[in-house]
Amino acid sequence: MTDKKEMDKPQILAPSLFGSCRLTITMMCLVASFNSLLMTINLGMVIVCMNKVDHSNSTSDSGTSGSNCTSDSEFQYQSTCGYNTTEESDVRWDKNAQGMLLSATYYGVVSMQLLTGWLCDKFGKMKALMIGGSTVLGVVSVLSPLIIQYAGVPFFFAARVVMGACMCFMISPVLPLLRRWTTSKEQGLLVGLAFAGVGLANAATYPMTGLICELSGWRSIFYFCGICGISWSVVALFLIYDTPGRHPRVSVEEKQYLVSTQVQSLSKTTKTVIPWSKILLSVPVWAVITTNFFFFAATKGTVINLPLFVRDVLDFSVTENGIFSAMPSVVALLLHLVIGPLFDCVRAKQIFTVTVVRKTFHVIGTLIPAIMMFIVSQLPPEKKYIIIGLITIGYAMFEFAWMGGFSFAFMDMAPDYVGIIQGINNTIGLMPGFIMPVVISNMTPEGTPEQWSYVFIMFGGLYTAACLIFLIFGNSELQSWGKAKDPGNIQIAKSLETMVV
């Protein structure tokens, strides 16, 4: 894996990771990825909390003449009957508004992908971008209840788009930042740890916000999440620095270790010519991009709309909704920690080509979820625990495709152009984030079990499409244009001096 040139260079002993600045920055990135999702995906539980039924009121009113109340329904839409009439439940949105608001964040995320990547590469001010994004995201979250109550849906939609853009400013600089704070030996561990915050947020947001809803209402969800974002910004001012050379507390040993391993990679990028025509005409590249589009539509459609499905179809309380909506993400997080090392182990044995290994993992991670979704679509609401179990299995199994399948194929086929291709991939692949909520809200206007069954059939079809596209057209072998030419001899001493400063 390592070049002979790197092996010829004098090796510097790696300082201890525990207590190091690189571990501190990695943990700050973990919290950043956690907070960015916490402040954006909480809207699903906010909607559930807004439409919470007060059973005592519905029971007492159920016998009144001409009443349309139902005492056995946990959640209802667009009805003042049977609702908790306290101040916390005075805002309700119809299905179209819900779908539009759930999708709004991804307009901001998609629109900022290329810009944030360019800003990181051009100016290298990752700290400023992350702190700015977190601060604005936190402030908008705190102001959200006021926007909802006094400005209405259009202005809250605009606020959600801004939150999506700020989310991109928080997450996109993580990889450029960690490139300066990790080495090839620790990159897998530290990058994986940094992005584990995404899985943690998916697992923890719904139970946590469900509990907050029960204790103090939907407004408190926005306040709590916003304070988390603002607090991170304050701490990041003192703990995050763009380079080892600018960190006032990094040890000399750690600085030398990091700088010495990064000289070659930084020098290579200075004279790299991007083969745009090769990238844009490559079938394997578009196979991954197209696969990612369908795959993300299925996975994100599931995790965003699961609380709404549980509310509409399954008979669970708000707290139970939060717990069961989080179960798929919890199991997926556990598999996330296992599948990466498993893929590395299988690949290291070199029994099969990397393409065969990736396609095998990919089929497992897409075909099994497709089968689970098709089965769920045929089950009645009375089988609610079986439904939750099948959704959990199906969603968690996507980690096989994500960690060992198509997702990181760019690193094999074009290692020197991963950033460029990944920017294109994210711009197109994240579009289902604002498409799926609107589609699903239109498919489930009354939220009946029959309407939701068609949604799960659609999920199964999306997983199937993702499976077939990469299986037929995917390729993980190094492409002829995939590595930049060696720029030639470079004086290490000068590079070290400029890096440290």
XYZ file of C-alpha atoms in Angstrom:
501
model
C 0.000 0.000 0.000
C 2.775 2.450 0.784
C 5.080 3.696 -1.932
C 8.732 2.694 -1.952
C 9.670 6.351 -1.670
C 7.855 6.592 1.645
C 9.604 3.471 2.874
C 12.983 4.996 1.995
C 12.300 8.075 4.090
C 13.371 8.070 7.730
C 10.515 6.843 9.885
C 9.483 8.983 12.856
C 8.079 7.094 15.819
C 4.374 7.841 16.301
C 3.641 9.673 19.574
C 0.945 8.233 21.812
C -2.548 8.851 20.471
C -4.115 9.173 23.925
C -3.928 12.733 25.168
C -2.678 13.958 21.786
C -3.950 17.010 19.932
C -4.883 14.893 16.919
C -7.208 12.789 19.070
C -8.716 15.918 20.635
C -9.463 17.375 17.200
C -10.906 14.041 16.063
C -13.268 13.996 19.054
C -14.291 17.571 18.302
C -15.092 16.467 14.744
C -17.148 13.597 16.184
C -19.188 16.035 18.264
C -19.499 18.355 15.257
C -20.937 15.605 13.068
C -23.232 14.585 15.935
C -24.484 18.133 16.525
C -25.021 18.883 12.844
C -27.421 15.966 12.519
C -28.970 16.523 15.943
C -29.994 20.045 14.925
C -31.432 18.985 11.552
C -33.047 15.547 11.812
C -34.899 16.445 15.026
C -37.765 17.897 12.976
C -39.372 14.476 12.525
C -39.844 14.131 16.280
C -40.918 17.782 16.555
C -43.767 17.030 14.139
C -44.752 13.987 16.192
C -44.618 16.054 19.383
C -46.745 18.826 17.893
C -49.499 16.365 17.060
C -49.482 14.573 20.380
C -52.938 13.641 21.642
C -54.127 14.425 25.146
C -55.975 11.199 25.985
C -57.719 12.680 28.993
C -59.334 15.350 26.855
C -60.239 12.946 24.066
C -61.784 10.498 26.497
C -63.914 13.120 28.198
C -65.047 14.572 24.888
C -65.697 11.279 23.140
C -69.251 11.085 24.348
C -70.298 14.551 23.274
C -72.910 14.856 20.607
C -71.670 15.264 17.056
C -68.057 14.796 18.095
C -65.574 13.462 15.568
C -63.049 12.578 18.274
C -61.513 9.135 18.503
C -60.215 7.975 21.848
C -58.085 5.120 20.544
C -55.876 7.061 18.134
C -52.493 8.188 19.374
C -51.913 10.797 16.687
C -54.207 12.722 14.387
C -53.819 15.298 11.657
C -55.469 18.682 11.081
C -58.023 18.335 13.821
C -58.568 20.399 16.939
C -60.510 17.581 18.519
C -58.640 15.297 20.877
C -55.474 17.381 20.908
C -53.670 18.705 23.879
C -54.818 22.330 23.834
C -51.932 23.643 25.886
C -49.554 26.184 24.355
C -47.109 23.445 23.331
C -49.569 21.896 20.845
C -50.915 25.031 19.158
C -49.079 24.499 15.854
C -49.935 21.756 13.386
C -48.948 21.252 9.759
C -50.675 19.262 7.038
C -48.888 16.491 5.169
C -47.683 18.702 2.338
C -46.129 21.192 4.733
C -44.456 18.380 6.675
C -42.904 16.892 3.553
C -41.714 20.282 2.326
C -40.116 21.172 5.666
C -38.454 17.770 6.101
C -36.868 18.165 2.667
C -35.797 21.796 3.086
C -32.515 21.014 4.852
C -31.169 19.118 1.859
C -31.617 22.053 -0.497
C -28.998 23.815 1.589
C -26.780 20.736 1.924
C -26.716 20.003 -1.810
C -26.220 23.626 -2.876
C -23.162 24.088 -0.644
C -21.206 20.888 -1.409
C -18.924 22.242 -4.125
C -18.566 25.671 -2.509
C -17.405 24.352 0.863
C -14.963 21.971 -0.824
C -13.520 24.829 -2.875
C -13.223 27.093 0.183
C -11.370 24.381 2.117
C -8.936 23.734 -0.739
C -8.466 27.405 -1.630
C -8.085 29.025 1.786
C -7.638 26.142 4.233
C -9.722 27.855 6.948
C -11.590 24.771 8.132
C -11.848 26.018 11.712
C -13.587 29.217 10.667
C -15.997 27.373 8.386
C -16.959 24.830 11.048
C -17.388 27.382 13.831
C -19.378 29.709 11.584
C -21.634 26.884 10.444
C -22.221 25.587 13.964
C -22.948 29.049 15.370
C -25.495 29.983 12.718
C -27.047 26.519 12.890
C -27.413 26.815 16.661
C -28.861 30.328 16.546
C -31.419 29.413 13.875
C -32.398 26.345 15.903
C -33.005 28.466 19.009
C -35.057 30.956 16.977
C -37.081 28.238 15.209
C -40.065 28.261 17.642
C -40.479 32.009 17.117
C -40.196 31.620 13.341
C -42.772 28.822 13.354
C -45.265 30.676 15.513
C -45.015 34.208 14.141
C -43.576 33.929 10.607
C -45.164 30.718 9.328
C -44.191 27.834 7.091
C -42.511 29.781 4.218
C -40.076 31.521 6.543
C -39.397 28.332 8.489
C -38.722 26.582 5.178
C -36.136 29.268 4.384
C -34.635 28.830 7.862
C -34.348 25.079 7.270
C -32.510 25.697 3.975
C -30.064 27.925 5.858
C -29.638 25.175 8.466
C -28.821 22.695 5.698
C -26.171 25.024 4.288
C -24.667 25.444 7.761
C -24.709 21.673 8.244
C -22.588 21.382 5.106
C -20.159 23.974 6.490
C -19.833 21.858 9.637
C -19.284 18.444 8.032
C -17.518 19.118 4.715
C -14.342 20.576 6.330
C -13.885 17.485 8.526
C -11.930 15.442 5.945
C -9.671 18.343 4.828
C -8.994 19.090 8.500
C -8.211 15.479 9.384
C -5.905 15.177 6.385
C -3.618 17.581 8.235
C -4.032 15.863 11.587
C -3.786 12.166 10.638
C -1.299 9.831 8.979
C -1.924 6.879 6.706
C -1.467 4.516 9.647
C -4.132 6.212 11.765
C -6.387 7.608 9.076
C -8.915 4.781 9.083
C -9.288 4.853 12.856
C -9.507 8.625 13.280
C -11.679 9.343 10.246
C -14.028 6.542 11.247
C -14.170 7.908 14.776
C -14.866 11.442 13.551
C -17.808 10.371 11.407
C -19.173 8.003 14.054
C -21.034 11.082 15.275
C -23.403 10.666 12.331
C -24.405 7.185 13.463
C -24.612 8.290 17.083
C -26.911 11.161 16.113
C -29.179 8.879 14.103
C -29.351 6.528 17.070
C -29.733 9.072 19.871
C -31.770 11.938 18.390
C -35.205 10.322 18.384
C -35.125 8.847 21.924
C -33.581 12.027 23.316
C -35.974 14.416 21.594
C -38.910 12.135 22.415
C -38.037 12.395 26.098
C -37.636 16.185 25.840
C -41.056 16.331 24.185
C -42.667 14.420 27.039
C -40.986 16.582 29.674
C -41.279 20.086 28.257
C -42.784 20.154 24.760
C -41.603 20.576 21.175
C -40.111 24.050 21.610
C -37.568 22.696 24.079
C -36.239 20.335 21.392
C -35.112 23.320 19.324
C -33.695 25.124 22.356
C -31.683 22.134 23.561
C -30.246 21.297 20.141
C -29.399 24.936 19.403
C -27.546 25.339 22.698
C -25.512 22.222 21.862
C -24.420 23.797 18.585
C -23.501 27.161 20.093
C -21.608 25.477 22.942
C -19.538 23.467 20.462
C -18.534 26.668 18.682
C -17.236 28.184 21.923
C -15.187 25.088 22.785
C -13.868 24.789 19.202
C -12.323 28.253 19.435
C -9.785 26.854 21.900
C -9.386 23.232 20.753
C -9.411 23.226 16.925
C -6.573 24.539 14.756
C -6.187 24.186 10.999
C -2.622 22.830 11.028
C -0.181 21.368 13.558
C 2.041 24.393 12.974
C -0.647 26.761 14.278
C -1.575 24.767 17.368
C -0.097 26.406 20.493
C -0.197 23.232 22.602
C 0.889 20.484 20.199
C 4.111 18.772 21.240
C 7.230 18.989 19.101
C 7.218 15.204 18.609
C 3.604 15.132 17.416
C 4.142 18.105 15.101
C 7.194 16.500 13.479
C 5.383 13.192 13.136
C 2.389 14.762 11.369
C 4.376 17.144 9.170
C 6.865 14.534 7.971
C 4.133 12.203 6.711
C 2.248 14.894 4.823
C 5.015 16.479 2.750
C 4.745 14.166 -0.228
C 0.976 14.236 -0.523
C 0.807 18.028 -0.331
C 3.515 18.471 -2.937
C 1.796 16.124 -5.335
C -1.413 18.105 -5.373
C 0.265 21.342 -6.379
C 0.889 20.259 -9.987
C -2.021 17.886 -10.477
C -4.077 18.349 -13.628
C -7.624 17.086 -13.125
C -8.732 14.797 -16.000
C -12.266 16.174 -16.197
C -13.191 14.458 -19.460
C -12.001 11.075 -18.161
C -13.970 11.490 -14.945
C -17.189 12.672 -16.566
C -17.111 9.921 -19.235
C -16.180 7.085 -16.875
C -18.802 4.333 -16.591
C -17.519 3.094 -13.176
C -17.696 6.630 -11.782
C -21.281 7.121 -12.920
C -22.160 3.647 -11.693
C -21.183 4.706 -8.171
C -22.921 8.087 -8.457
C -26.160 6.544 -9.740
C -26.023 3.775 -7.154
C -25.528 6.351 -4.431
C -28.605 8.274 -5.608
C -30.933 5.279 -5.301
C -29.220 3.982 -2.174
C -29.448 7.323 -0.379
C -33.093 7.701 -1.422
C -33.914 4.394 0.286
C -31.827 4.826 3.444
C -32.553 8.505 4.071
C -36.204 8.060 3.145
C -36.436 5.370 5.813
C -34.683 7.199 8.637
C -36.389 10.572 8.035
C -39.921 9.204 7.755
C -39.769 6.360 10.272
C -41.162 8.459 13.173
C -44.073 9.517 10.949
C -44.759 5.910 9.922
C -44.663 4.767 13.551
C -47.050 7.575 14.469
C -49.470 6.974 11.586
C -49.608 3.183 11.567
C -48.210 1.670 14.770
C -49.758 2.206 18.208
C -46.808 3.607 20.195
C -46.469 6.557 22.566
C -44.160 9.455 21.766
C -41.385 8.039 23.958
C -41.780 4.574 22.423
C -41.794 6.189 18.989
C -38.436 7.788 19.716
C -36.954 4.510 20.970
C -38.217 2.329 18.130
C -37.370 4.939 15.482
C -33.786 4.896 16.766
C -33.373 1.117 16.840
C -32.317 0.767 13.162
C -29.623 3.419 13.607
C -28.336 1.815 16.821
C -27.885 -1.575 15.163
C -26.390 0.085 12.066
C -23.845 1.856 14.268
C -22.786 -1.451 15.817
C -22.391 -3.038 12.376
C -20.474 0.044 11.225
C -17.751 -0.781 13.744
C -17.533 -4.416 12.593
C -17.927 -4.365 8.815
C -14.970 -2.066 8.099
C -12.405 -4.382 9.731
C -14.181 -7.391 8.182
C -13.816 -5.888 4.706
C -10.128 -5.126 5.339
C -9.580 -8.716 6.472
C -11.241 -10.251 3.405
C -9.449 -7.885 1.067
C -6.045 -8.528 2.681
C -6.304 -12.257 1.958
C -6.276 -11.412 -1.782
C -8.359 -14.459 -2.642
C -10.655 -12.307 -4.787
C -10.174 -9.034 -6.631
C -11.257 -5.859 -4.862
C -14.129 -5.522 -7.350
C -15.483 -8.965 -6.440
C -15.170 -8.243 -2.727
C -16.940 -4.897 -3.012
C -19.732 -6.316 -5.161
C -20.257 -9.182 -2.699
C -20.565 -6.782 0.233
C -22.740 -4.516 -1.895
C -25.227 -7.248 -2.785
C -25.549 -8.238 0.885
C -26.083 -4.597 1.873
C -28.769 -3.879 -0.724
C -30.563 -7.146 -1.510
C -31.343 -8.042 2.123
C -32.769 -4.558 2.880
C -34.869 -4.788 -0.302
C -36.346 -8.110 0.844
C -37.074 -6.684 4.307
C -38.872 -3.665 2.834
C -41.023 -5.824 0.569
C -42.016 -8.026 3.521
C -42.881 -5.014 5.706
C -45.147 -3.675 2.969
C -47.321 -6.796 3.285
C -47.628 -6.975 7.078
C -50.667 -5.617 8.978
C -50.208 -2.972 11.726
C -50.939 -5.601 14.396
C -47.533 -7.118 13.680
C -45.894 -3.907 14.856
C -42.972 -5.507 16.704
C -42.169 -7.729 13.725
C -42.372 -4.655 11.468
C -39.934 -2.726 13.656
C -37.607 -5.745 13.756
C -37.601 -6.156 9.962
C -37.033 -2.440 9.378
C -34.177 -2.546 11.880
C -32.535 -5.506 10.131
C -33.033 -4.017 6.681
C -31.719 -0.583 7.575
C -28.750 -1.878 9.564
C -27.637 -4.222 6.777
C -27.027 -1.244 4.487
C -23.692 -0.873 6.305
C -22.363 -3.807 4.246
C -22.887 -1.780 1.066
C -21.724 1.459 2.665
C -18.535 0.268 4.366
C -17.543 -2.550 2.018
C -19.513 -1.983 -1.176
C -19.893 0.896 -3.596
C -19.367 3.824 -1.240
C -15.563 3.890 -1.092
C -14.912 2.479 -4.573
C -13.588 5.906 -5.621
C -10.592 5.344 -3.370
C -9.700 2.248 -5.400
C -10.403 3.492 -8.916
C -9.081 7.073 -8.619
C -7.195 7.639 -5.349
C -5.740 11.010 -6.409
C -9.110 12.486 -7.375
C -11.321 11.285 -4.535
C -12.171 14.811 -3.387
C -13.305 15.996 -6.810
C -15.348 12.892 -7.585
C -16.834 12.791 -4.108
C -17.975 16.406 -4.490
C -19.814 15.509 -7.698
C -21.169 12.364 -6.065
C -22.517 14.224 -3.031
C -24.064 16.990 -5.106
C -26.109 14.477 -7.094
C -26.424 11.705 -4.521
C -27.834 13.901 -1.747
C -30.704 15.185 -3.874
C -33.100 12.484 -2.566
C -32.816 14.234 0.788
C -35.211 16.929 -0.445
C -37.054 14.753 -2.965
C -38.094 11.814 -0.771
C -39.964 13.651 2.016
C -42.146 15.430 -0.550
C -42.771 12.220 -2.494
C -43.654 10.273 0.647
C -45.926 13.005 2.021
C -47.855 12.965 -1.259
C -48.041 9.163 -1.163
C -49.456 9.168 2.380
C -51.994 12.054 2.560
C -54.129 10.232 5.169
C -51.323 8.124 6.617
C -53.215 4.856 6.251
C -51.472 1.457 6.408
C -52.288 0.877 2.744
C -50.625 4.117 1.696
C -47.513 3.370 3.752
C -47.322 -0.118 2.230
C -46.683 1.498 -1.162
C -43.898 3.561 0.412
C -42.112 0.411 1.582
C -42.577 -1.192 -1.822
C -40.861 1.898 -3.233
C -38.021 1.510 -0.723
C -37.587 -2.101 -1.804
C -37.459 -1.034 -5.430
C -34.834 1.629 -4.696
C -32.604 -0.872 -2.900
C -33.017 -3.293 -5.809
C -32.024 -0.622 -8.338
C -28.974 0.285 -6.269
C -28.011 -3.387 -6.109
C -28.250 -4.011 -9.847
C -26.549 -0.827 -11.069
C -23.304 -1.369 -9.172
C -23.412 -5.131 -9.696
C -23.617 -4.719 -13.485
C -21.635 -1.532 -14.144
C -19.472 -1.083 -11.053
C -15.711 -1.517 -11.046
C -13.208 -0.941 -8.237
C -10.015 -1.490 -10.189
C -7.533 1.373 -10.556
C -8.416 3.374 -13.670
C -5.739 4.378 -16.179
C -6.313 8.039 -15.278
C -6.848 7.407 -11.556
C -3.394 8.443 -10.271
C -1.651 11.741 -10.883
C 1.840 11.663 -12.323
C 4.738 12.005 -9.888
C 5.761 15.689 -9.929
C 9.418 14.734 -9.588
C 12.038 15.402 -6.991
C 11.068 17.792 -4.205
C 13.243 19.115 -1.459
C 11.887 17.739 1.788
C 13.633 20.268 3.984
C 11.932 23.283 2.401
C 8.561 21.626 2.565
C 8.998 20.839 6.235
C 9.831 24.445 6.984
C 6.766 25.807 5.200
C 4.477 23.194 6.784
C 5.587 23.907 10.338
C 5.113 27.644 9.864
